PDB file as gemmi writes it, atoms N, CA and C in Angstrom:
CRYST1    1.000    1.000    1.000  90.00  90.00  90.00 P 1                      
ATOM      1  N   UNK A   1      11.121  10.937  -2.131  1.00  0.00           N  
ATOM      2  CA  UNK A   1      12.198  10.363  -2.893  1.00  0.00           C  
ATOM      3  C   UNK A   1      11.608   9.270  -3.781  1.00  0.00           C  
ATOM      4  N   UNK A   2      12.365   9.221  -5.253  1.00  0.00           N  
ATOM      5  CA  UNK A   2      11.880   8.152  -6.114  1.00  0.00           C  
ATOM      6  C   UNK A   2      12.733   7.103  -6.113  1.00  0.00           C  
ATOM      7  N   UNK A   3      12.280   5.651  -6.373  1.00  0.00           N  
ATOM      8  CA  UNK A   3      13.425   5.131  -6.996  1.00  0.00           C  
ATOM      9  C   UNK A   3      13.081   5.016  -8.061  1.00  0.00           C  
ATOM     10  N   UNK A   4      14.017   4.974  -9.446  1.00  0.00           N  
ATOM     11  CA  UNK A   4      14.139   4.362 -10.706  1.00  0.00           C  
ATOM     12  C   UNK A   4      14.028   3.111 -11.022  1.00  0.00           C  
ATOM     13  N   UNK A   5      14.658   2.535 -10.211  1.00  0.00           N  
ATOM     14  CA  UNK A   5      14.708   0.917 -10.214  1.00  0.00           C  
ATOM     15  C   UNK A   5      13.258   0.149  -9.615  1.00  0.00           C  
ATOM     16  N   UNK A   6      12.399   0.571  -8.511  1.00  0.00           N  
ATOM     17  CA  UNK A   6      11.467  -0.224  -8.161  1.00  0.00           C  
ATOM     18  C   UNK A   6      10.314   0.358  -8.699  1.00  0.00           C  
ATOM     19  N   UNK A   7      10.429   1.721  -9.212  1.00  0.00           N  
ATOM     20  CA  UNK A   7       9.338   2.318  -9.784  1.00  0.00           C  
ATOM     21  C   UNK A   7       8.531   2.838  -8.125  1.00  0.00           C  
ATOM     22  N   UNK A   8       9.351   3.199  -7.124  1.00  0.00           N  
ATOM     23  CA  UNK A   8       8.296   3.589  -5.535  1.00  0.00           C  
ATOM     24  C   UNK A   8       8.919   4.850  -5.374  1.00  0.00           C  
ATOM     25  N   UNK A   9       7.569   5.827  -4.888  1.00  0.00           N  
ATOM     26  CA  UNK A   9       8.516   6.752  -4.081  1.00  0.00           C  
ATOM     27  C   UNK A   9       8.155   6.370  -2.323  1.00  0.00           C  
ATOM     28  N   UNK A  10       9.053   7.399  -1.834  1.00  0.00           N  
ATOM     29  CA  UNK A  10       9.326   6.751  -0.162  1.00  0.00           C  
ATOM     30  C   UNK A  10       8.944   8.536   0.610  1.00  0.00           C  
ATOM     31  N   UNK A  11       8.011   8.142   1.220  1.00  0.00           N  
ATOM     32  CA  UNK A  11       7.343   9.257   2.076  1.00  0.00           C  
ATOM     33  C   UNK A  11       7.366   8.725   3.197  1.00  0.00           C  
ATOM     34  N   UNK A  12       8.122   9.439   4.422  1.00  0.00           N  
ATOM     35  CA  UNK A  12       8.142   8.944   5.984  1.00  0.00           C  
ATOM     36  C   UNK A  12       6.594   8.711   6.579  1.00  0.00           C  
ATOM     37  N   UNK A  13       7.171   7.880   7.064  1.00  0.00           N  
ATOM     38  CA  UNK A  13       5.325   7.608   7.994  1.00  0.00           C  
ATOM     39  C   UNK A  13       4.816   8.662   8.419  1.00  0.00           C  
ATOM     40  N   UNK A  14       5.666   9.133   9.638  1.00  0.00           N  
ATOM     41  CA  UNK A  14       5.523  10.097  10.775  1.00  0.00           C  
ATOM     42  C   UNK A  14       4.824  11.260   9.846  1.00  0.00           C  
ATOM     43  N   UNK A  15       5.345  11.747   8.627  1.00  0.00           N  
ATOM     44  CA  UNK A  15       4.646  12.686   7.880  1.00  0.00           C  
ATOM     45  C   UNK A  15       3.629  12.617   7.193  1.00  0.00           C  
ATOM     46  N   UNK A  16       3.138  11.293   6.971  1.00  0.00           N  
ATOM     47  CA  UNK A  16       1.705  10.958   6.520  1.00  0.00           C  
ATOM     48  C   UNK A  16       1.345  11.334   7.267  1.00  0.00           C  
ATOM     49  N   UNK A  17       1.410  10.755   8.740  1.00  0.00           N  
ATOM     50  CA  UNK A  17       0.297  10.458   9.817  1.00  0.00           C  
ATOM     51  C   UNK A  17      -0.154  12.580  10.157  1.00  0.00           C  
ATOM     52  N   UNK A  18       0.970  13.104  10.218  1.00  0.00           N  
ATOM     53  CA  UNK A  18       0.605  14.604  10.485  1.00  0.00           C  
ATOM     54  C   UNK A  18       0.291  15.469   9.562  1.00  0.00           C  
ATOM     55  N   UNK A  19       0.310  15.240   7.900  1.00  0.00           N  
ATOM     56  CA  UNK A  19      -0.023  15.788   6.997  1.00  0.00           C  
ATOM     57  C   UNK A  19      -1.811  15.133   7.289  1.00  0.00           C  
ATOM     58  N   UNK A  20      -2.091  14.226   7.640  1.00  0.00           N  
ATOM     59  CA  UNK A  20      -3.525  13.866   7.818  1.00  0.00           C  
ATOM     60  C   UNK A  20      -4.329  14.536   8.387  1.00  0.00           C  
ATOM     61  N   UNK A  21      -3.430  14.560   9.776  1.00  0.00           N  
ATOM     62  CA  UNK A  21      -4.104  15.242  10.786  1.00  0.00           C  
ATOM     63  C   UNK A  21      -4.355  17.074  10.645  1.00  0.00           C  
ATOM     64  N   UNK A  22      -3.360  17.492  10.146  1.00  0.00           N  
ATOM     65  CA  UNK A  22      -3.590  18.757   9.082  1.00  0.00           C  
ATOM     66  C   UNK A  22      -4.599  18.834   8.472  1.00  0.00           C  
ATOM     67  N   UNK A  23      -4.652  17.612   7.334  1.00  0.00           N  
ATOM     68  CA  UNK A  23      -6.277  18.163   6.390  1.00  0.00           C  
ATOM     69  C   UNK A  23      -7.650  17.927   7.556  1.00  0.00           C  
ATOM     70  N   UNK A  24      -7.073  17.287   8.076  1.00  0.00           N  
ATOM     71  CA  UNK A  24      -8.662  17.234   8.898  1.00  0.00           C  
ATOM     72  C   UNK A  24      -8.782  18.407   9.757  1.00  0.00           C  
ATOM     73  N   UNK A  25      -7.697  19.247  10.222  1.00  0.00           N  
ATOM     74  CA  UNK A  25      -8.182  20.067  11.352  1.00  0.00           C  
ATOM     75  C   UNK A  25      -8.203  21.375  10.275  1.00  0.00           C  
ATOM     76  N   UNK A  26      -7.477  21.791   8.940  1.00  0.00           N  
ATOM     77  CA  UNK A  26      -7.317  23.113   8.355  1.00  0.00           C  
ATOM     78  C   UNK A  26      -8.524  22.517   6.998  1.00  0.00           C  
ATOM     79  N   UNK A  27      -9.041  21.649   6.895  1.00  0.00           N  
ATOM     80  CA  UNK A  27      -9.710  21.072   5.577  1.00  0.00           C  
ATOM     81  C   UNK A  27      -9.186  21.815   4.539  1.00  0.00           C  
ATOM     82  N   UNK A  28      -8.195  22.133   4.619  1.00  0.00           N  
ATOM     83  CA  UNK A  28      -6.760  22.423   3.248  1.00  0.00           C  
ATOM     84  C   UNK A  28      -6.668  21.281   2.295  1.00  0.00           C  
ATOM     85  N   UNK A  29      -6.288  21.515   0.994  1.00  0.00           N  
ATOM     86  CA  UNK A  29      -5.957  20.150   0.459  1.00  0.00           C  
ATOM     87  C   UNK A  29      -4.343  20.210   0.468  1.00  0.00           C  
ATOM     88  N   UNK A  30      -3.648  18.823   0.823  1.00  0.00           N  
ATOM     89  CA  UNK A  30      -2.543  18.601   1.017  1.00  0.00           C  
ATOM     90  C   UNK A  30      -1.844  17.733  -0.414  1.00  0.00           C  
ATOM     91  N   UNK A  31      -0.741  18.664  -1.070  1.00  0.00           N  
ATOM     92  CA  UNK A  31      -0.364  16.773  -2.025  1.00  0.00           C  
ATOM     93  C   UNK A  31       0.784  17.375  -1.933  1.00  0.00           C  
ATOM     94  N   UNK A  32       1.363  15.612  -2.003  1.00  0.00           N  
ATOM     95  CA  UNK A  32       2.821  15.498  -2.440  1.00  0.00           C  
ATOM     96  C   UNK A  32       3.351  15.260  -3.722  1.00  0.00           C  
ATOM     97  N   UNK A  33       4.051  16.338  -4.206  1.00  0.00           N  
ATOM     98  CA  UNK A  33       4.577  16.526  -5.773  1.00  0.00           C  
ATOM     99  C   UNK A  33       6.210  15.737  -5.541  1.00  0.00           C  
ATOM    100  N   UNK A  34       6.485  14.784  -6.465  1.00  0.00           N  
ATOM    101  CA  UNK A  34       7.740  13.890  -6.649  1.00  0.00           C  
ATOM    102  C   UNK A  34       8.704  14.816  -8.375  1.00  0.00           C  
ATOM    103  N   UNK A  35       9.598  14.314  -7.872  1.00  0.00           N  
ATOM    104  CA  UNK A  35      10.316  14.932  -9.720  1.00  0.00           C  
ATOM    105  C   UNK A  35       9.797  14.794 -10.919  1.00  0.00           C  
ATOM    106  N   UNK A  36       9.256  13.617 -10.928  1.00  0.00           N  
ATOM    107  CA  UNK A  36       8.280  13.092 -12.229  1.00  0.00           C  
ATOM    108  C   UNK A  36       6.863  14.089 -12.426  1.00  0.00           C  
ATOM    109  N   UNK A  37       6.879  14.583 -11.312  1.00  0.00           N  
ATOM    110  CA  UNK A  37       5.257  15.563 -11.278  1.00  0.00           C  
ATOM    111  C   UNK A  37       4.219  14.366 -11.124  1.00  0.00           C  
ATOM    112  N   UNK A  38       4.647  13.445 -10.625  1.00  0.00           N  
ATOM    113  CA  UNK A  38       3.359  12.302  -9.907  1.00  0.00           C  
ATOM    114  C   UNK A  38       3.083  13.339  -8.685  1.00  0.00           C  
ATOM    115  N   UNK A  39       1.829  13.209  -8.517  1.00  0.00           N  
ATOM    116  CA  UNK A  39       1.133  13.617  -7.416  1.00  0.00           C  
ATOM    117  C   UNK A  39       0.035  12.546  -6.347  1.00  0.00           C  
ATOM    118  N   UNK A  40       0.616  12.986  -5.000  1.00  0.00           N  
ATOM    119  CA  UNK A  40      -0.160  11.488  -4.195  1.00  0.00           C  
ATOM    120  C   UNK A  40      -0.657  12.568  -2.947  1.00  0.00           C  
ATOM    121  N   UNK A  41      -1.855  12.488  -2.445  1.00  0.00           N  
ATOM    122  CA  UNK A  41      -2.469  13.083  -0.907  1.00  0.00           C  
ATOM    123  C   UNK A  41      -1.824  11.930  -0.129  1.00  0.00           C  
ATOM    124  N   UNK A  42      -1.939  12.702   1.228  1.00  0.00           N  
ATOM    125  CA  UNK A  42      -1.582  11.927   1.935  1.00  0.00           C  
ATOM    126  C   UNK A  42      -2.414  10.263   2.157  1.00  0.00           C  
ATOM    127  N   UNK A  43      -3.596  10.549   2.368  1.00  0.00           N  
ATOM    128  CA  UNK A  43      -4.325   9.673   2.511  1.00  0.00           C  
ATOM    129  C   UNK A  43      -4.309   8.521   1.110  1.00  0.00           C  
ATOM    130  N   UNK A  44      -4.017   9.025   0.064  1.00  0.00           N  
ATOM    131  CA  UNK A  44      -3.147   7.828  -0.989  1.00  0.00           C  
ATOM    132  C   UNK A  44      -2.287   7.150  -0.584  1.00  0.00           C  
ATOM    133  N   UNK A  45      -0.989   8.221   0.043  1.00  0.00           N  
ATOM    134  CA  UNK A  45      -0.057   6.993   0.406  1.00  0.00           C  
ATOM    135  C   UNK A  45      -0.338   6.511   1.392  1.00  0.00           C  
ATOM    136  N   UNK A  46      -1.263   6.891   2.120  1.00  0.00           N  
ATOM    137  CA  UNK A  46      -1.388   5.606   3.347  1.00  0.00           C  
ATOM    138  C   UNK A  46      -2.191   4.512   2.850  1.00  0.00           C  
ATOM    139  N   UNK A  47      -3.008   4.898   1.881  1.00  0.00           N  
ATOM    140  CA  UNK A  47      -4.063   3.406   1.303  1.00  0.00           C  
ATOM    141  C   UNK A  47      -3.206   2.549   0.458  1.00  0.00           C  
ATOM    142  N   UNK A  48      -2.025   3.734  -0.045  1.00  0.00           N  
ATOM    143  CA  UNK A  48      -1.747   2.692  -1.429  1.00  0.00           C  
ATOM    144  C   UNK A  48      -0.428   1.987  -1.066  1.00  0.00           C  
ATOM    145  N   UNK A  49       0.359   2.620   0.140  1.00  0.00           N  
ATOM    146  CA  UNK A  49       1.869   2.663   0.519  1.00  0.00           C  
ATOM    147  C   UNK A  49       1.783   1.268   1.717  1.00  0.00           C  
ATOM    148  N   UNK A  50       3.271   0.659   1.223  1.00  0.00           N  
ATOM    149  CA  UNK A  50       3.146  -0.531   2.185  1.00  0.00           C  
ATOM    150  C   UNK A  50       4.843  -0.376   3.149  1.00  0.00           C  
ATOM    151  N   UNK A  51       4.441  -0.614   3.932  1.00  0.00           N  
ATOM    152  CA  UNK A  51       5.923  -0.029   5.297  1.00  0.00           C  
ATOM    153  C   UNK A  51       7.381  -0.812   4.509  1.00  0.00           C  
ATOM    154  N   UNK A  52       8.176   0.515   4.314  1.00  0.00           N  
ATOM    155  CA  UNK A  52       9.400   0.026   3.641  1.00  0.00           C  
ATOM    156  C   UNK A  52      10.210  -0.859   4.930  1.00  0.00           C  
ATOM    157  N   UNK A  53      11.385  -1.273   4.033  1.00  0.00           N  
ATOM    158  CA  UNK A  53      12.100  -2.167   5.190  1.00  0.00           C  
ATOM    159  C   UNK A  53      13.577  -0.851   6.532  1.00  0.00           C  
ATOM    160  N   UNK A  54      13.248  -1.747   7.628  1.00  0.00           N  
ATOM    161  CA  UNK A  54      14.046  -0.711   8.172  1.00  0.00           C  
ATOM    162  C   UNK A  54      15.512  -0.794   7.750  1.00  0.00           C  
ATOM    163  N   UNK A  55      15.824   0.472   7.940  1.00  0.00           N  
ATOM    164  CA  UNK A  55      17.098   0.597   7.367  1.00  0.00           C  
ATOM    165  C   UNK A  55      18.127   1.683   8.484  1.00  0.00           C  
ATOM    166  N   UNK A  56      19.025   1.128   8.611  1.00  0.00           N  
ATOM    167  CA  UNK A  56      20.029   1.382   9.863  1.00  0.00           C  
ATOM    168  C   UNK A  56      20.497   2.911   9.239  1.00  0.00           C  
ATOM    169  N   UNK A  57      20.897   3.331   8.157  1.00  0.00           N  
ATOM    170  CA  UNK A  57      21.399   4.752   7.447  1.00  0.00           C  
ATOM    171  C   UNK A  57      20.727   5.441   7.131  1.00  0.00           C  
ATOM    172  N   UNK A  58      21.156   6.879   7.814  1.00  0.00           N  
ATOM    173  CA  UNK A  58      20.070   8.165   7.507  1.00  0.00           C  
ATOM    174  C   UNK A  58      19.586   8.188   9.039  1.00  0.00           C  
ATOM    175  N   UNK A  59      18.083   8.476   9.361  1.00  0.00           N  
ATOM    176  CA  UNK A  59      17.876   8.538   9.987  1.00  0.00           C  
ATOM    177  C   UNK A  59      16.934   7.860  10.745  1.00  0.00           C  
ATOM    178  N   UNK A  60      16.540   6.249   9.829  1.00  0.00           N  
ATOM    179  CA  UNK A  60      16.379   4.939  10.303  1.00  0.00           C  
ATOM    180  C   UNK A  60      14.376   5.184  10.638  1.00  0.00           C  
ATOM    181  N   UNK A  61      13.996   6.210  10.311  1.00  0.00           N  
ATOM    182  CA  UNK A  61      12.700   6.598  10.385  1.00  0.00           C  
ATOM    183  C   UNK A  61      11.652   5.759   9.568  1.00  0.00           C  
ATOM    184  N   UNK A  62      10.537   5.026   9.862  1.00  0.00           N  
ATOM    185  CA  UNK A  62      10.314   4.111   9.239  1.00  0.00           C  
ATOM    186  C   UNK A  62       9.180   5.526   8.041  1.00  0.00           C  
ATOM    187  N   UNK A  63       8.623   4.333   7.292  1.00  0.00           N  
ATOM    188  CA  UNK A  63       8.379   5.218   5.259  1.00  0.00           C  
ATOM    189  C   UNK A  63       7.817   4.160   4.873  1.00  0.00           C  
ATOM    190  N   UNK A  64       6.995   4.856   3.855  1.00  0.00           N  
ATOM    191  CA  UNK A  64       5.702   4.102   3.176  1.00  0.00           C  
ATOM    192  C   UNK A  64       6.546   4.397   1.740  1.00  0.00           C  
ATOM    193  N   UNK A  65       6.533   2.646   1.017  1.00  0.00           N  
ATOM    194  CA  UNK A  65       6.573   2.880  -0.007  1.00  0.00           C  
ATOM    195  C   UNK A  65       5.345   2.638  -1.227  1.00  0.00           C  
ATOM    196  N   UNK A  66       5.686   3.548  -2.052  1.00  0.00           N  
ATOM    197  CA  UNK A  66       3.908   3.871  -2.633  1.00  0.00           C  
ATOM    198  C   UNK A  66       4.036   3.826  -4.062  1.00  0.00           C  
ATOM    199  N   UNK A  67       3.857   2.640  -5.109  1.00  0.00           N  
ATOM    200  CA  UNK A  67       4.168   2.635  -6.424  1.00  0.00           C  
ATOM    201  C   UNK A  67       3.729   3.466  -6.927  1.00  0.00           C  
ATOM    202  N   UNK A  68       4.359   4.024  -8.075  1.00  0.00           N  
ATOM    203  CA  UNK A  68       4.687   5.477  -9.021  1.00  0.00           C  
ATOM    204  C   UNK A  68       2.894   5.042  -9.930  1.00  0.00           C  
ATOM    205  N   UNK A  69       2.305   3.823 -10.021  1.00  0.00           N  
ATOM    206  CA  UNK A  69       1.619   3.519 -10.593  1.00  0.00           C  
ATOM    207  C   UNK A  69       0.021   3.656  -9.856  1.00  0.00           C  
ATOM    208  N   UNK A  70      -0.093   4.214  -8.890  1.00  0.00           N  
ATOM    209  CA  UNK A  70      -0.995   4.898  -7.671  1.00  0.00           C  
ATOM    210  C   UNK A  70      -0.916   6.026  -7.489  1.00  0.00           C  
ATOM    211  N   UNK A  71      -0.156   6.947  -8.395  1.00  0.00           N  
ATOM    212  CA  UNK A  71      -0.397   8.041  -8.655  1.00  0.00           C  
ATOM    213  C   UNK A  71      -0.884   8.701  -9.154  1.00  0.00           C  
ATOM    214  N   UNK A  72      -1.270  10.161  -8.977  1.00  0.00           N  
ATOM    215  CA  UNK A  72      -1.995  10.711 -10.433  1.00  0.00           C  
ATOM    216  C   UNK A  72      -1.180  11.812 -10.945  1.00  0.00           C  
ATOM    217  N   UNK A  73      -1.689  12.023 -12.087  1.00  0.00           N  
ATOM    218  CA  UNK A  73      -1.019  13.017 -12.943  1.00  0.00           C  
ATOM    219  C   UNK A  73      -1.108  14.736 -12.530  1.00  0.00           C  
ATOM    220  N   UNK A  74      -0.197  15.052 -12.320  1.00  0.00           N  
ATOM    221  CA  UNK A  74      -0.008  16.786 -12.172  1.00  0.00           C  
ATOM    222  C   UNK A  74      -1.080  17.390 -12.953  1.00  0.00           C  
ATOM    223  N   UNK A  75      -1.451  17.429 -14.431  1.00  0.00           N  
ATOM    224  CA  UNK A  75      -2.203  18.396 -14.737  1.00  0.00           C  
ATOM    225  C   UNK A  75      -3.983  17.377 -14.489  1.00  0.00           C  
ATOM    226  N   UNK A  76      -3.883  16.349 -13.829  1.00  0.00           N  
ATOM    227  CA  UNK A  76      -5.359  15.913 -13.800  1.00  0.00           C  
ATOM    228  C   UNK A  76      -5.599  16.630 -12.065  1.00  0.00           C  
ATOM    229  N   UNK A  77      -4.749  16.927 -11.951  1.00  0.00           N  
ATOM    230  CA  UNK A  77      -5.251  17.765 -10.084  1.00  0.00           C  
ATOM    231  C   UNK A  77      -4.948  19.214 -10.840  1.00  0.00           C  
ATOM    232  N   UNK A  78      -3.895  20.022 -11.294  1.00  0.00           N  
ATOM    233  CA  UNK A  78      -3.913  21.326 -11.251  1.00  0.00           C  
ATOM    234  C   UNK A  78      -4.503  21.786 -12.475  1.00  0.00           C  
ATOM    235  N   UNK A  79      -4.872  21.041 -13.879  1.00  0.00           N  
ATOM    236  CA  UNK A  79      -5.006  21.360 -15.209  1.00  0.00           C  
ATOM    237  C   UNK A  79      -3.601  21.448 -15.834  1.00  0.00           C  
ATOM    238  N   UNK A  80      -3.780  21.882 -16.768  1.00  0.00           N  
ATOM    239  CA  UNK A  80      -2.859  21.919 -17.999  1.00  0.00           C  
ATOM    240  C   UNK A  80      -2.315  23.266 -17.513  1.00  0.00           C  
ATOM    241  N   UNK A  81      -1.121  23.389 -17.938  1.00  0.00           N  
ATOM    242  CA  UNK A  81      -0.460  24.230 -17.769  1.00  0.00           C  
ATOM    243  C   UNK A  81      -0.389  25.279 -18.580  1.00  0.00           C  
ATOM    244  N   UNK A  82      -0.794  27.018 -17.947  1.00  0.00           N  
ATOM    245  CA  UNK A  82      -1.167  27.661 -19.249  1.00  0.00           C  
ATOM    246  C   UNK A  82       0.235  28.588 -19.338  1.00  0.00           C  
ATOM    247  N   UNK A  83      -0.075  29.296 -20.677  1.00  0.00           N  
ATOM    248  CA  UNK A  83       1.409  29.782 -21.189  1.00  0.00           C  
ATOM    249  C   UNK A  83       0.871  31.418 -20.560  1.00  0.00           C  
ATOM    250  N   UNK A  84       1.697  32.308 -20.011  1.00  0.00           N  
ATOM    251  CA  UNK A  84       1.721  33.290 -19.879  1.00  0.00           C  
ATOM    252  C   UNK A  84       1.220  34.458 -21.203  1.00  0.00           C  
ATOM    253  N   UNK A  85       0.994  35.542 -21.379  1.00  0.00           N  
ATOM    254  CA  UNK A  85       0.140  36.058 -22.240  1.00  0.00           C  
ATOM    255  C   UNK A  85       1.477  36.916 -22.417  1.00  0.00           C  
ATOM    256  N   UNK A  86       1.845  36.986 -23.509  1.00  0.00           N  
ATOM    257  CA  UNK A  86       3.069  37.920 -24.288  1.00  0.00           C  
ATOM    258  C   UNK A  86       2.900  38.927 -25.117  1.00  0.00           C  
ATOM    259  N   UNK A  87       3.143  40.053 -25.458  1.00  0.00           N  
ATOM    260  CA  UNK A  87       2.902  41.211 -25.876  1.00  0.00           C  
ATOM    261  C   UNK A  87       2.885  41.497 -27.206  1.00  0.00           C  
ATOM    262  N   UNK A  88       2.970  40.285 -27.916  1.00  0.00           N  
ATOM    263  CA  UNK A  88       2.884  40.161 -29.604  1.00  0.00           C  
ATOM    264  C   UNK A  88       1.017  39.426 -29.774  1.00  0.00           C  
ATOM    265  N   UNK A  89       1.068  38.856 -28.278  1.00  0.00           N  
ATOM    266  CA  UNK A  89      -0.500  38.284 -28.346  1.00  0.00           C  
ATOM    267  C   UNK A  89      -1.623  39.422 -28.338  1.00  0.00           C  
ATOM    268  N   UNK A  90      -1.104  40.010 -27.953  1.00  0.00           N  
ATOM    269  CA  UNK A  90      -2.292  41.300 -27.856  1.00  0.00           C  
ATOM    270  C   UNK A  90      -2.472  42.125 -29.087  1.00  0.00           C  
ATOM    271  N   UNK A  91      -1.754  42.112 -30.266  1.00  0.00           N  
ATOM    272  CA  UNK A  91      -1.873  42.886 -31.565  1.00  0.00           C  
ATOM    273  C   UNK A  91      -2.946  41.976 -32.313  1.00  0.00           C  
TER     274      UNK A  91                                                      
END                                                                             
């Protein structure tokens, strides 16, 4: 989740801590894609993310919040985005 207003998104702890433990046992690469197409590994938001405040609504689970500005860009991890090849391209 983003906010607009603080410029953070909010990733639960509990899911850092097991998305970690994932890359280390599958050496998979793991990232988390937000609406903006910021992209953060787990191990970002745990370096870059500081423990949000608890909060009694929802499901009170404590979350790392991790400024939008510790992120990286979608096409600097996947590349640029290519256009599909269309059938006027081939003449």
């Amino acid at each position: 989740m983003t906010s607009r207003a603080t410029h953070r998104h909010a990733i639960e702890s509990a899911a850092v801590r097991a998305h970690l433990q994932l890359v280390a046992w599958t050496v998979l690469p793991l990232y988390y894609v937000f609406d903006s197409l910021d992209i953060l590994t787990p191990f970002d938001a745990l370096a870059a993310g500081q423990t949000g405040p608890h909060s009694l609504s929802g499901s009170g689970a404590p979350y790392l919040l991790v400024p939008t500005t510790r992120c990286h860009a979608f096409d600097s991890a996947f590349g640029p985005r290519r256009r599909p090849p269309v059938a006027s391209d081939a003449a």
